[in-house]
PDB file of C-alpha atoms in Angstrom:
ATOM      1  CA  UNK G   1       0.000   0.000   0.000  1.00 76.00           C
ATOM      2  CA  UNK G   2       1.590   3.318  -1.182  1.00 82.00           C
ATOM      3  CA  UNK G   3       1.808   5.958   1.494  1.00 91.00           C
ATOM      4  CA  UNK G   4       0.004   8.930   1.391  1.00 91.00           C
ATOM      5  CA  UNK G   5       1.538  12.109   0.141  1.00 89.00           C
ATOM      6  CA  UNK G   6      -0.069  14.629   2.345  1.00 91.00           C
ATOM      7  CA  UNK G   7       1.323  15.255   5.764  1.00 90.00           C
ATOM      8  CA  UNK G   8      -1.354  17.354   7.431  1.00 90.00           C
ATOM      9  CA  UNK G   9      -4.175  19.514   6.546  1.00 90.00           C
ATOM     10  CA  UNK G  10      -4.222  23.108   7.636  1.00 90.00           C
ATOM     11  CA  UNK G  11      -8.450  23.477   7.038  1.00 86.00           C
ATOM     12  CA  UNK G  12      -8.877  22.983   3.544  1.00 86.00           C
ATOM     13  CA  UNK G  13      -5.546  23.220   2.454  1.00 89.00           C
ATOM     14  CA  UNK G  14      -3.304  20.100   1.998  1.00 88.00           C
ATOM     15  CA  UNK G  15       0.095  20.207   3.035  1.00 88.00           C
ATOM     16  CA  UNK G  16       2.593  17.231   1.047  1.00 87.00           C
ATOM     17  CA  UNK G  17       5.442  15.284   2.240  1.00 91.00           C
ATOM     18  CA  UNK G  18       7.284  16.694  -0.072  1.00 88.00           C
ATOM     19  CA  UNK G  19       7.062  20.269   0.675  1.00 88.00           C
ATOM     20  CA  UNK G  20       7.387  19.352   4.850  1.00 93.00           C
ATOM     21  CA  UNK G  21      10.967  17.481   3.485  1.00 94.00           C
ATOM     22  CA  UNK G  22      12.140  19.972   1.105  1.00 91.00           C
ATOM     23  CA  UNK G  23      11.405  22.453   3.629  1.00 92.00           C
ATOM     24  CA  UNK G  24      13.378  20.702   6.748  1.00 95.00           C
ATOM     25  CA  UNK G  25      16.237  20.241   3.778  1.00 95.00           C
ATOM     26  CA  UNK G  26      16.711  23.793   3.720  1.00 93.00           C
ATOM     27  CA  UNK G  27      16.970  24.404   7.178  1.00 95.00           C
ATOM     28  CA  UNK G  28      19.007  21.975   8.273  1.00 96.00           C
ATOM     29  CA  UNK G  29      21.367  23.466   5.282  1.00 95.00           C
ATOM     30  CA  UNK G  30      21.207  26.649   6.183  1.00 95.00           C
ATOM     31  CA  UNK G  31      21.671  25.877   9.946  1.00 95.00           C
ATOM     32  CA  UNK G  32      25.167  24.113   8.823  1.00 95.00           C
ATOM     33  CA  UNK G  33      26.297  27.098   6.307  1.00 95.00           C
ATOM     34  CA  UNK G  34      25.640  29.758   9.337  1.00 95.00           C
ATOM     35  CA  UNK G  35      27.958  27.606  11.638  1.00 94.00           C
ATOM     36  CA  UNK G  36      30.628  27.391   8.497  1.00 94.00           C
ATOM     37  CA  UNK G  37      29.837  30.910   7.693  1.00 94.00           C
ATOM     38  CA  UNK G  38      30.500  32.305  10.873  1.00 92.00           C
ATOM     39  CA  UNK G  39      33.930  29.923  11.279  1.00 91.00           C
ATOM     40  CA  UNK G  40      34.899  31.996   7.448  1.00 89.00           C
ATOM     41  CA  UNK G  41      34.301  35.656   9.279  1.00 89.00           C
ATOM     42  CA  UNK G  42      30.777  35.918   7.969  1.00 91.00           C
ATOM     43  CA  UNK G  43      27.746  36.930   9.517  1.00 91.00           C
ATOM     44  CA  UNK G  44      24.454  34.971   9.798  1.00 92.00           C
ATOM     45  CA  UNK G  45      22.780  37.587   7.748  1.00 92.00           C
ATOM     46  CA  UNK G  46      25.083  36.759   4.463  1.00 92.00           C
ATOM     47  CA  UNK G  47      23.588  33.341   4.464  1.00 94.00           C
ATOM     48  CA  UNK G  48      19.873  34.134   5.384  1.00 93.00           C
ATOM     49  CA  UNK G  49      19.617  36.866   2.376  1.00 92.00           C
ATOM     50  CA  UNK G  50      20.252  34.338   0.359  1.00 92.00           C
ATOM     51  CA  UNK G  51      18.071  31.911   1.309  1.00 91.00           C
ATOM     52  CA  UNK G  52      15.475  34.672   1.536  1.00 91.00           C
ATOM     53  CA  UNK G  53      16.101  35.761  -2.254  1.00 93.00           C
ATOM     54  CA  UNK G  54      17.203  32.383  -3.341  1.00 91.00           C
ATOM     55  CA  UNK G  55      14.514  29.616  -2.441  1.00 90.00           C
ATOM     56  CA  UNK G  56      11.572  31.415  -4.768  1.00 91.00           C
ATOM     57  CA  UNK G  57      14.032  32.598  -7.384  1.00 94.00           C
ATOM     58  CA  UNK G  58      14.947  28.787  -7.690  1.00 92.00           C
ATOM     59  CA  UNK G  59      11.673  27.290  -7.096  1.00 90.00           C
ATOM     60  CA  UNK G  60      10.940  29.590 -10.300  1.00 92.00           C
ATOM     61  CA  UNK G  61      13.518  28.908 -12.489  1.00 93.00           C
ATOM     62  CA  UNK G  62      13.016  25.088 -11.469  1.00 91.00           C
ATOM     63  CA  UNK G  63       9.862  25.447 -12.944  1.00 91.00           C
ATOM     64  CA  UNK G  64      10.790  27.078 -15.540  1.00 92.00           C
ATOM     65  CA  UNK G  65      13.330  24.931 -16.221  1.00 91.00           C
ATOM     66  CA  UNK G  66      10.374  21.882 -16.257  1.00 91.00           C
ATOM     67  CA  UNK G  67       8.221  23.603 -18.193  1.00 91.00           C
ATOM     68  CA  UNK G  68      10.647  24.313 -21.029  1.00 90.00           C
ATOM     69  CA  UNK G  69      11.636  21.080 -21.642  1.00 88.00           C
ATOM     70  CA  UNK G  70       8.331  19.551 -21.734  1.00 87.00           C
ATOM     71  CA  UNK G  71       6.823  22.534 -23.869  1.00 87.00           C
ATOM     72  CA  UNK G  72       4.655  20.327 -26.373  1.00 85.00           C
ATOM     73  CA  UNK G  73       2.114  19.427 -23.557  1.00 86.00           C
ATOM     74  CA  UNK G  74       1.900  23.162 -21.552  1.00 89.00           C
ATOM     75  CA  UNK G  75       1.599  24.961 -24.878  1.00 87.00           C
ATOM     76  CA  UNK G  76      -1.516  22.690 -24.794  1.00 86.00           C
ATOM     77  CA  UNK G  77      -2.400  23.588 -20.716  1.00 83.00           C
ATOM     78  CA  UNK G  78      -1.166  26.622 -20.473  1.00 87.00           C
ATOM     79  CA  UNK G  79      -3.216  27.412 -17.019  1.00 86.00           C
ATOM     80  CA  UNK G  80      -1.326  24.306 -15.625  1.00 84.00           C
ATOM     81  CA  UNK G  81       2.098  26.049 -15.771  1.00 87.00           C
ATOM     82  CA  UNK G  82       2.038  27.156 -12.318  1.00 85.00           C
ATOM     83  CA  UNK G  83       0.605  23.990 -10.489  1.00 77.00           C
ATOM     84  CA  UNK G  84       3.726  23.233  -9.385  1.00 75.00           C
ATOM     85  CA  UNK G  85       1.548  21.340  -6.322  1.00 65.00           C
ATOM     86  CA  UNK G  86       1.078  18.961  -8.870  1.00 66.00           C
ATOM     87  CA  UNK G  87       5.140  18.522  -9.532  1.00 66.00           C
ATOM     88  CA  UNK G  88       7.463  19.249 -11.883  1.00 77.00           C
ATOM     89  CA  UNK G  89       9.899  21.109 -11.011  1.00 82.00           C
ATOM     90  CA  UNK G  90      13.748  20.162 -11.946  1.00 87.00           C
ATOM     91  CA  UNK G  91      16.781  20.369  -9.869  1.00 88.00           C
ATOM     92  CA  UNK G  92      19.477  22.133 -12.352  1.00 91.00           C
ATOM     93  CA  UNK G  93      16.913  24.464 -13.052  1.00 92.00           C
ATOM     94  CA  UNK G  94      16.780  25.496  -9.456  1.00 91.00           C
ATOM     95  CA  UNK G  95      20.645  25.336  -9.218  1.00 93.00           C
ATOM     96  CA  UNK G  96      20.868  27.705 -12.196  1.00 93.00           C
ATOM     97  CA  UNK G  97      18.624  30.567 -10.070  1.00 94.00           C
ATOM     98  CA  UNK G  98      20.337  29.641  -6.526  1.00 93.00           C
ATOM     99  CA  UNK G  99      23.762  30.411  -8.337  1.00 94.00           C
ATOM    100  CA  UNK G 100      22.489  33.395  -9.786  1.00 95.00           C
ATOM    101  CA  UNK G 101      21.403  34.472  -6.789  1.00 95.00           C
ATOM    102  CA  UNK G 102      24.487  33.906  -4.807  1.00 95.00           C
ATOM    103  CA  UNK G 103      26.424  35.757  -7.786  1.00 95.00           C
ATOM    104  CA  UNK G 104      24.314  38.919  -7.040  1.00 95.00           C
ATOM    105  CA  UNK G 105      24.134  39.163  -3.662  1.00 94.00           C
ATOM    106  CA  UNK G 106      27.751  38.462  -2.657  1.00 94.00           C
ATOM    107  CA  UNK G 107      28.909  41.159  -5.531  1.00 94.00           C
ATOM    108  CA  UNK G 108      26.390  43.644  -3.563  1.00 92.00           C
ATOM    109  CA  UNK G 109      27.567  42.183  -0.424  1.00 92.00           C
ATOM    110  CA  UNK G 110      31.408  42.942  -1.955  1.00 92.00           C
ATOM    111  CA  UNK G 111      31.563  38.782  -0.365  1.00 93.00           C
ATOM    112  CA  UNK G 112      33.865  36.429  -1.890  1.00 93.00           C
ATOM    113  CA  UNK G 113      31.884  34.539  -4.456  1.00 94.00           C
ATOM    114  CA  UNK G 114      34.244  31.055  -4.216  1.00 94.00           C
ATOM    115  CA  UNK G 115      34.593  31.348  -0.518  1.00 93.00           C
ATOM    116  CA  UNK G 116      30.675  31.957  -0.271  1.00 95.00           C
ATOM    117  CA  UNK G 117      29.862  29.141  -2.565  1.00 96.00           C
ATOM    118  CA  UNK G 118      32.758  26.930  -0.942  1.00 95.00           C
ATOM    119  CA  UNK G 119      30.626  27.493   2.431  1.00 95.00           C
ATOM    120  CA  UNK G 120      27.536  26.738   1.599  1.00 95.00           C
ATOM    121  CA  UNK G 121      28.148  24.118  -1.416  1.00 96.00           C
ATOM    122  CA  UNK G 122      28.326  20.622   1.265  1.00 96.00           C
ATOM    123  CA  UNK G 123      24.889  21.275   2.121  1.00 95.00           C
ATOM    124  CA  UNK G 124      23.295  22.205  -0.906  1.00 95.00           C
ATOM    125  CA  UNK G 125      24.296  18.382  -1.298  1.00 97.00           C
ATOM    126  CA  UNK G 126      23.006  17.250   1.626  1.00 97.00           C
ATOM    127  CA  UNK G 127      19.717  19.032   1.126  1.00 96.00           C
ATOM    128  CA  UNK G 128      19.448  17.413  -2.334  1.00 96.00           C
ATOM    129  CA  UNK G 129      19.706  14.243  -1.209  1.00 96.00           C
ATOM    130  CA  UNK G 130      17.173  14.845   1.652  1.00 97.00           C
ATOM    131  CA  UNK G 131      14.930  16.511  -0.981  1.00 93.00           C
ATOM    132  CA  UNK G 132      15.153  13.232  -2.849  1.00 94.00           C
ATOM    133  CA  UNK G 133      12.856  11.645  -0.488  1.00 95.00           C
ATOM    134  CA  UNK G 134       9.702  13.920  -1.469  1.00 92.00           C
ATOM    135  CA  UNK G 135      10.054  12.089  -4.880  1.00 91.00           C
ATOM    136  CA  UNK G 136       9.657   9.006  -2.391  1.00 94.00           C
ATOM    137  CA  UNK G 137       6.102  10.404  -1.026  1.00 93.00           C
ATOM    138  CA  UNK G 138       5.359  11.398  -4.736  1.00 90.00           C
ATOM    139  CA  UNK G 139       6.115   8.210  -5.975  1.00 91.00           C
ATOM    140  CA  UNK G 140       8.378  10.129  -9.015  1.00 89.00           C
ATOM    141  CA  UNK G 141      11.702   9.747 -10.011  1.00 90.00           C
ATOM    142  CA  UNK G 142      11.795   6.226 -10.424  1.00 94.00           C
ATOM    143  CA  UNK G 143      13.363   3.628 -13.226  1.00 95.00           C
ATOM    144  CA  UNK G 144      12.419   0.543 -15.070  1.00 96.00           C
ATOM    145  CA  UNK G 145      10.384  -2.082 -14.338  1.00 96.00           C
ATOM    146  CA  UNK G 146      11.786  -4.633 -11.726  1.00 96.00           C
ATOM    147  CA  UNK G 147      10.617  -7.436  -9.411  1.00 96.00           C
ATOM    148  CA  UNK G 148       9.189  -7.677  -6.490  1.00 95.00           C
ATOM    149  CA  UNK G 149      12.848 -10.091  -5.736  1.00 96.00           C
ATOM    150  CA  UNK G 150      14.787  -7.245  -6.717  1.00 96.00           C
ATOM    151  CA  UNK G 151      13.665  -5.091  -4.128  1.00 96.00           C
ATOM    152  CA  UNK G 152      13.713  -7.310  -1.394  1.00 95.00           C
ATOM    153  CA  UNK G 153      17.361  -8.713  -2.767  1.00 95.00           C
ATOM    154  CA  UNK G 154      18.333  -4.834  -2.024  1.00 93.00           C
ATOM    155  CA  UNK G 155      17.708  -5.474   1.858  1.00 93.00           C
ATOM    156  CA  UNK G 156      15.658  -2.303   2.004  1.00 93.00           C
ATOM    157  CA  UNK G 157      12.744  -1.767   4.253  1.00 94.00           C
ATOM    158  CA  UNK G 158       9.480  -2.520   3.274  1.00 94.00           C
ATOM    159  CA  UNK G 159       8.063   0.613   3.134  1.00 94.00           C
ATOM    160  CA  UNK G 160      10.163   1.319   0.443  1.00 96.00           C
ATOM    161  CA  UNK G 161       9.385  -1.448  -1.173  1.00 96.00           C
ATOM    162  CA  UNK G 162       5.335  -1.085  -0.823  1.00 95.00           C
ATOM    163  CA  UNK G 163       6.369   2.723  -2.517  1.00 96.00           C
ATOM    164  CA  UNK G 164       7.983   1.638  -5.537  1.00 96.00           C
ATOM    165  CA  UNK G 165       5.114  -0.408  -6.491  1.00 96.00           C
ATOM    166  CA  UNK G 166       3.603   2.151  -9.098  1.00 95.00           C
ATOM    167  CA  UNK G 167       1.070   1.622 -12.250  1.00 91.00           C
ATOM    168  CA  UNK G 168       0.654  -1.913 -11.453  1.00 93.00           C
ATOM    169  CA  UNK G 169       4.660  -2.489 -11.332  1.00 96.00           C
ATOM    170  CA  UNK G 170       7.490  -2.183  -9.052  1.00 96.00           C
ATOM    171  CA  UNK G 171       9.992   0.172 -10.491  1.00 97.00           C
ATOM    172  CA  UNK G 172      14.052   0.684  -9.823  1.00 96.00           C
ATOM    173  CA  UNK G 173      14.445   2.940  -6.851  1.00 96.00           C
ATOM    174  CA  UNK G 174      16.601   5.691  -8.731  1.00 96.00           C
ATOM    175  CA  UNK G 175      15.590   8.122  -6.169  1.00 95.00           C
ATOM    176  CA  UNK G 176      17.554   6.674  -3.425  1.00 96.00           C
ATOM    177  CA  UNK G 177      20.615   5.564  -5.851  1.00 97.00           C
ATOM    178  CA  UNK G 178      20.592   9.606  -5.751  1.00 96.00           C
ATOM    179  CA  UNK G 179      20.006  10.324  -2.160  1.00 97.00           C
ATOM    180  CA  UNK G 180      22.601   7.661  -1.281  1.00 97.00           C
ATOM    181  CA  UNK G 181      24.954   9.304  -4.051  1.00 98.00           C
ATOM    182  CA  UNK G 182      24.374  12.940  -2.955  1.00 98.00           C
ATOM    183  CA  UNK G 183      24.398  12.018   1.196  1.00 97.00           C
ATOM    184  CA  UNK G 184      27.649  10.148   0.561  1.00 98.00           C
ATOM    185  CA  UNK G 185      28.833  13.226  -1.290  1.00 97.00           C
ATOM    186  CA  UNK G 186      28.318  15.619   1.785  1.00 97.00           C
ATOM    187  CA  UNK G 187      30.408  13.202   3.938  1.00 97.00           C
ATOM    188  CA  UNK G 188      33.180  12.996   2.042  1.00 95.00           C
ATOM    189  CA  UNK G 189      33.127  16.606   1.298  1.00 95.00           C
ATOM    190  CA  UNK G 190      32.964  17.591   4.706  1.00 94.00           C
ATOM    191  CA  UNK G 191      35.680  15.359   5.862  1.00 92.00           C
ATOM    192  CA  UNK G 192      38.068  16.811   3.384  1.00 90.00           C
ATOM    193  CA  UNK G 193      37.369  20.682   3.266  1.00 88.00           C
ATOM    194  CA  UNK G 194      39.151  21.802   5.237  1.00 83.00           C
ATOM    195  CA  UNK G 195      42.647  20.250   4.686  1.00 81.00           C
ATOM    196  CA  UNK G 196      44.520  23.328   2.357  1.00 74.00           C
ATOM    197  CA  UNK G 197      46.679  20.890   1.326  1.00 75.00           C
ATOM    198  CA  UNK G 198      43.514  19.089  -0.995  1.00 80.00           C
ATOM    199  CA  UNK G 199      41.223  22.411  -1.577  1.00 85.00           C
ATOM    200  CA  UNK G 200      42.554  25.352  -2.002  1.00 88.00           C
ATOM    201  CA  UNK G 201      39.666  28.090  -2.385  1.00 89.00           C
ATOM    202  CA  UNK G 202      37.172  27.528  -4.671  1.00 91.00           C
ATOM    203  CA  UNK G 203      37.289  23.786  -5.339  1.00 93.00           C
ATOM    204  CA  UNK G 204      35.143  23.153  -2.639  1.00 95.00           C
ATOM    205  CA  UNK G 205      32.293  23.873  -4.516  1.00 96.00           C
ATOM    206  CA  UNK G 206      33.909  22.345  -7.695  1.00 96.00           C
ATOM    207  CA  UNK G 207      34.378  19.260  -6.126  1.00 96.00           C
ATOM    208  CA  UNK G 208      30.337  19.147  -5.255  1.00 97.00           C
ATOM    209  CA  UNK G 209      29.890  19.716  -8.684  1.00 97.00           C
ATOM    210  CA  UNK G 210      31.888  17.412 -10.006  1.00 97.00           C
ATOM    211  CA  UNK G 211      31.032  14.809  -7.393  1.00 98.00           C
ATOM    212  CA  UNK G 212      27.243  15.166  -8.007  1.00 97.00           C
ATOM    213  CA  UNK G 213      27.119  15.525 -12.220  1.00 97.00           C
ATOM    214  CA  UNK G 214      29.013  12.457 -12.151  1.00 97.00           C
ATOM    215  CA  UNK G 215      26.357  10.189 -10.423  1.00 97.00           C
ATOM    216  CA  UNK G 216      23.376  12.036 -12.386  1.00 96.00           C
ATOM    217  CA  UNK G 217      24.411  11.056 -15.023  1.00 97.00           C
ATOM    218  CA  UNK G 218      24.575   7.681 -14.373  1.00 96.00           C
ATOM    219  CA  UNK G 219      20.977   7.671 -12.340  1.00 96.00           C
ATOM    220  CA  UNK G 220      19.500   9.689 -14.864  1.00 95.00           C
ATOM    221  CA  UNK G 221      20.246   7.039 -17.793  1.00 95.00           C
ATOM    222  CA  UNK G 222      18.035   4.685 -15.078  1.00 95.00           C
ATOM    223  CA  UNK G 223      15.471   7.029 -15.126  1.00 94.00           C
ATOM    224  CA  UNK G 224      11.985   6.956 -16.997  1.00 91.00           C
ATOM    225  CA  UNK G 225      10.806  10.575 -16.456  1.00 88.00           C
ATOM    226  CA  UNK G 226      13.654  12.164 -18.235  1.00 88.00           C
ATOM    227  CA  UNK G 227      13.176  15.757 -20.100  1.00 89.00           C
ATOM    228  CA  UNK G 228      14.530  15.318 -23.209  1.00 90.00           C
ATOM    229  CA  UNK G 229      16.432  17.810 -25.836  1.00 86.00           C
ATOM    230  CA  UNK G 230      15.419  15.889 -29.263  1.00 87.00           C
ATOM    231  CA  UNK G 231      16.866  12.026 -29.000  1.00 91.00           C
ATOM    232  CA  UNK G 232      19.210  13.155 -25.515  1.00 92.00           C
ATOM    233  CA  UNK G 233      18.441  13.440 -21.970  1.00 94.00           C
ATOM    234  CA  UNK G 234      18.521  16.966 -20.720  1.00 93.00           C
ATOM    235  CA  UNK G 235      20.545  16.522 -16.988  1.00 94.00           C
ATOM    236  CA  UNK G 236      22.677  13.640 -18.932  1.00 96.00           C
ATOM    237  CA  UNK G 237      24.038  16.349 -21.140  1.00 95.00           C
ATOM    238  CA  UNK G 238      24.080  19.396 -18.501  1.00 95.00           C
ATOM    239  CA  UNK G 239      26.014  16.474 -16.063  1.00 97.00           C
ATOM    240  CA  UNK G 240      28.836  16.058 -18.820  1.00 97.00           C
ATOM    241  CA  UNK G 241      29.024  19.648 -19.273  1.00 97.00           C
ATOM    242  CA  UNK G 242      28.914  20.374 -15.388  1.00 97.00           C
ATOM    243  CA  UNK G 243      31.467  17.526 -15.199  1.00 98.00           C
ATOM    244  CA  UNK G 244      33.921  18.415 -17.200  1.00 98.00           C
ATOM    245  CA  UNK G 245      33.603  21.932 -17.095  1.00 97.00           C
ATOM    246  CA  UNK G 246      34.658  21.917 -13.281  1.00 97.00           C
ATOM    247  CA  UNK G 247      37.394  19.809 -13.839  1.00 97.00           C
ATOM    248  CA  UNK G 248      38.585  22.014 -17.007  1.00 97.00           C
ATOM    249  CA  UNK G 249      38.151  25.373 -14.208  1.00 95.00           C
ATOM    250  CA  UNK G 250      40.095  23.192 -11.405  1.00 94.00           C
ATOM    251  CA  UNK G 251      42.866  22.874 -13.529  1.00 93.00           C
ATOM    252  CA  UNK G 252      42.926  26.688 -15.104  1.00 93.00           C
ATOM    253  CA  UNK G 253      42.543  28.103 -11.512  1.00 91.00           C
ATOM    254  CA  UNK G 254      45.828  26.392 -10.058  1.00 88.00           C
ATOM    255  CA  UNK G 255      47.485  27.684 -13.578  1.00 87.00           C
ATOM    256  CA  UNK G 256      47.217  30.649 -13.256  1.00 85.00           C
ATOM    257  CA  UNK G 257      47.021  30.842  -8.844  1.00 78.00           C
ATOM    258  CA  UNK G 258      48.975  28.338  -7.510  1.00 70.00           C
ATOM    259  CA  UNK G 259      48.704  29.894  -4.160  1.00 66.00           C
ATOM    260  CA  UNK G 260      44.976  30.339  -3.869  1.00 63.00           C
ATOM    261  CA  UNK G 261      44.073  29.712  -0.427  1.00 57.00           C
ATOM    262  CA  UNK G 262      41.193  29.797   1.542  1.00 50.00           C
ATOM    263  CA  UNK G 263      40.215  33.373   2.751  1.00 46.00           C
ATOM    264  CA  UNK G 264      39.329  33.801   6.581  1.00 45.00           C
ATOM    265  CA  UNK G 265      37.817  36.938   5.897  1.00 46.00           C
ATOM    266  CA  UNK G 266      34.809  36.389   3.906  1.00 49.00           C
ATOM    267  CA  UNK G 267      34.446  39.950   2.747  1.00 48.00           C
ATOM    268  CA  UNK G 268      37.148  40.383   0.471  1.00 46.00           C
ATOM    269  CA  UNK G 269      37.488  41.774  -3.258  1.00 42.00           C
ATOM    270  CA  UNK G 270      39.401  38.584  -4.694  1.00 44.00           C
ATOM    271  CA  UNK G 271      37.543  36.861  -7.314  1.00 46.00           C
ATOM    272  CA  UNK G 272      39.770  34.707  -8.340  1.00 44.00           C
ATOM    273  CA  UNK G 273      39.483  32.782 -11.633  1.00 44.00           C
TER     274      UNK G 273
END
C-alpha cells in the first residue's frame, strides 16, 4: 500500500510530504552554512539573504526549467504552468537561479563569491539528497520495471518497497541511488574541506559539482521521467558539461594561482578565476 503524500491539513488546504521534506532540507542546510559561515568571518545575515532571495528565485527557475523542456504538452495547458503542487519542477533548473542568486548578492555584499559558494556548497548536497525523499512520497523519479525479488534482494525496508510499487509495477528505486549518491557526497566533502593541502579556495564547490554531475548522469540514464532535448536526456548532457567543465576550471585556476588559499575573511574583493 503506497503511502500517502499529504502530511497534514491546515483546514482545507493540503500540506505534502514533499514540501514538509524539502522544507526541513533547507533548514538543516542553512543551519550548517551559518555555523561554516560564521567559522569563514561571515555573519548569519550573508547566508539568510540568500536563502530569503534564493529559495523562490529557484523554485521559479526550477519550474521554468520543467516547463521548457516539456513545452509540447503546456503549450496545450497553459493554465497548468504554475501547479507546481502537482510537480514538476527540476533540480538544475533550481541550481541555475540559486547560483544566480548567490552571484548577485555576494557582488552587492562585496563577499567572496568562491569562498561563499565553498561554504555553503556541502549542504546544498546534503539538502538534495534529503529533498530526494519527497520524490519518495510522490512516488516520481523512479526507473524501469523490476521485481518484487529485486527489491527485497536490495535489503531495504518494506516501506520502500510497498512505494515503488507504481502503475501496477514495481519500479528501480533511482531516487535513493541519488540520495545515497548525494548524502555520501556531503560526507566525504565535509571530511576533506578543510585540509589546504587538498582544496585550495574555490574547489570546494567544484568538487560538489563534479562529485554530483558524475552520479546524475549515471541515475539519470536509469530514469523513466527524463526531459529530453530531441533524441538526448537533458541533466545527462548538462552532467557532462557540469562535469567536465569543473574539472577544465580546477585545472585553469591552479594555472594561473597556484597559491589560492582559503580566505578567513569572507568579505574580500578577490575573485579569483
Amino acid at each position: 500500500m503506497a503511502l500517502n503524500p499529504i502530511a497534514f491539513k491546515i483546514g482545507a488546504w493540503p500540506v505534502h510530504w514533499y514540501g514538509v521534506i524539502i522544507a526541513s532540507a533547507v533548514v538543516l542546510a542553512v543551519v550548517l552554512s551559518v555555523r561554516e559561515a560564521k567559522r569563514r568571518k561571515l555573519i548569519s545575515d550573508d547566508i539568510y539573504d540568500v536563502i530569503l532571495i534564493g529559495m523562490p528565485v529557484a523554485l521559479v527557475t526550477a519550474r521554468i526549467y520543467y516547463v521548457i523542456f516539456e513545452w509540447s504538452y503546456y503549450s496545450q495547458h497553459p493554465a497548468l504552468i504554475p501547479a507546481i503542487w502537482d510537480g514538476g519542477i527540476a533540480i538544475y533548473g533550481g541550481l541555475i537561479g540559486g547560483l544566480l542568486v548567490v552571484l548577485l548578492v555576494t557582488r552587492h555584499k562585496l563577499i567572496n563569491t568562491w569562498l561563499y559558494l565553498d561554504i555553503i556548497a556541502p549542504t546544498v548536497i546534503l539538502a538534495q539528497g534529503i529533498g530526494r525523499w519527497g520524490n519518495f512520497m510522490n512516488q516520481e523519479a523512479y526507473g524501469r520495471i523490476v521485481s518484487h525479488s529485486f527489491l527485497t534482494n536490495l535489503h531495504v525496508p518494506t516501506f520502500i518497497v510497498n512505494q515503488m510499487f507504481i502503475g501496477g509495477h514495481y519500479r528501480m528505486p533511482t531516487y535513493l541511488w541519488e540520495s545515497l549518491w548525494d548524502v555520501i557526497g556531503f560526507i566525504v566533502i565535509m571530511l576533506l574541506r578543510h585540509r589546504p593541502q587538498l582544496f585550495k579556495q574555490g574547489e570546494v564547490v567544484l568538487t560538489y559539482i563534479i562529485w554530483y554531475s558524475f552520479g546524475r548522469f549515471w541515475i539519470e540514464g536509469m530514469r523513466t521521467d527524463s526531459l529530453y532535448w530531441g533524441p538526448f536526456r537533458v541533466s545527462q548532457v548538462l552532467s557532462l558539461i557540469l562535469f567536465f567543465g569543473a574539472i577544465i576550471l580546477w585545472y585553469v585556476r591552479r594555472k594561473r594561482n597556484p597559491e589560492n588559499r582559503w580566505y578567513l575573511d569572507g568579505h574580500s574583493l578577490s575573485q579569483n578565476v
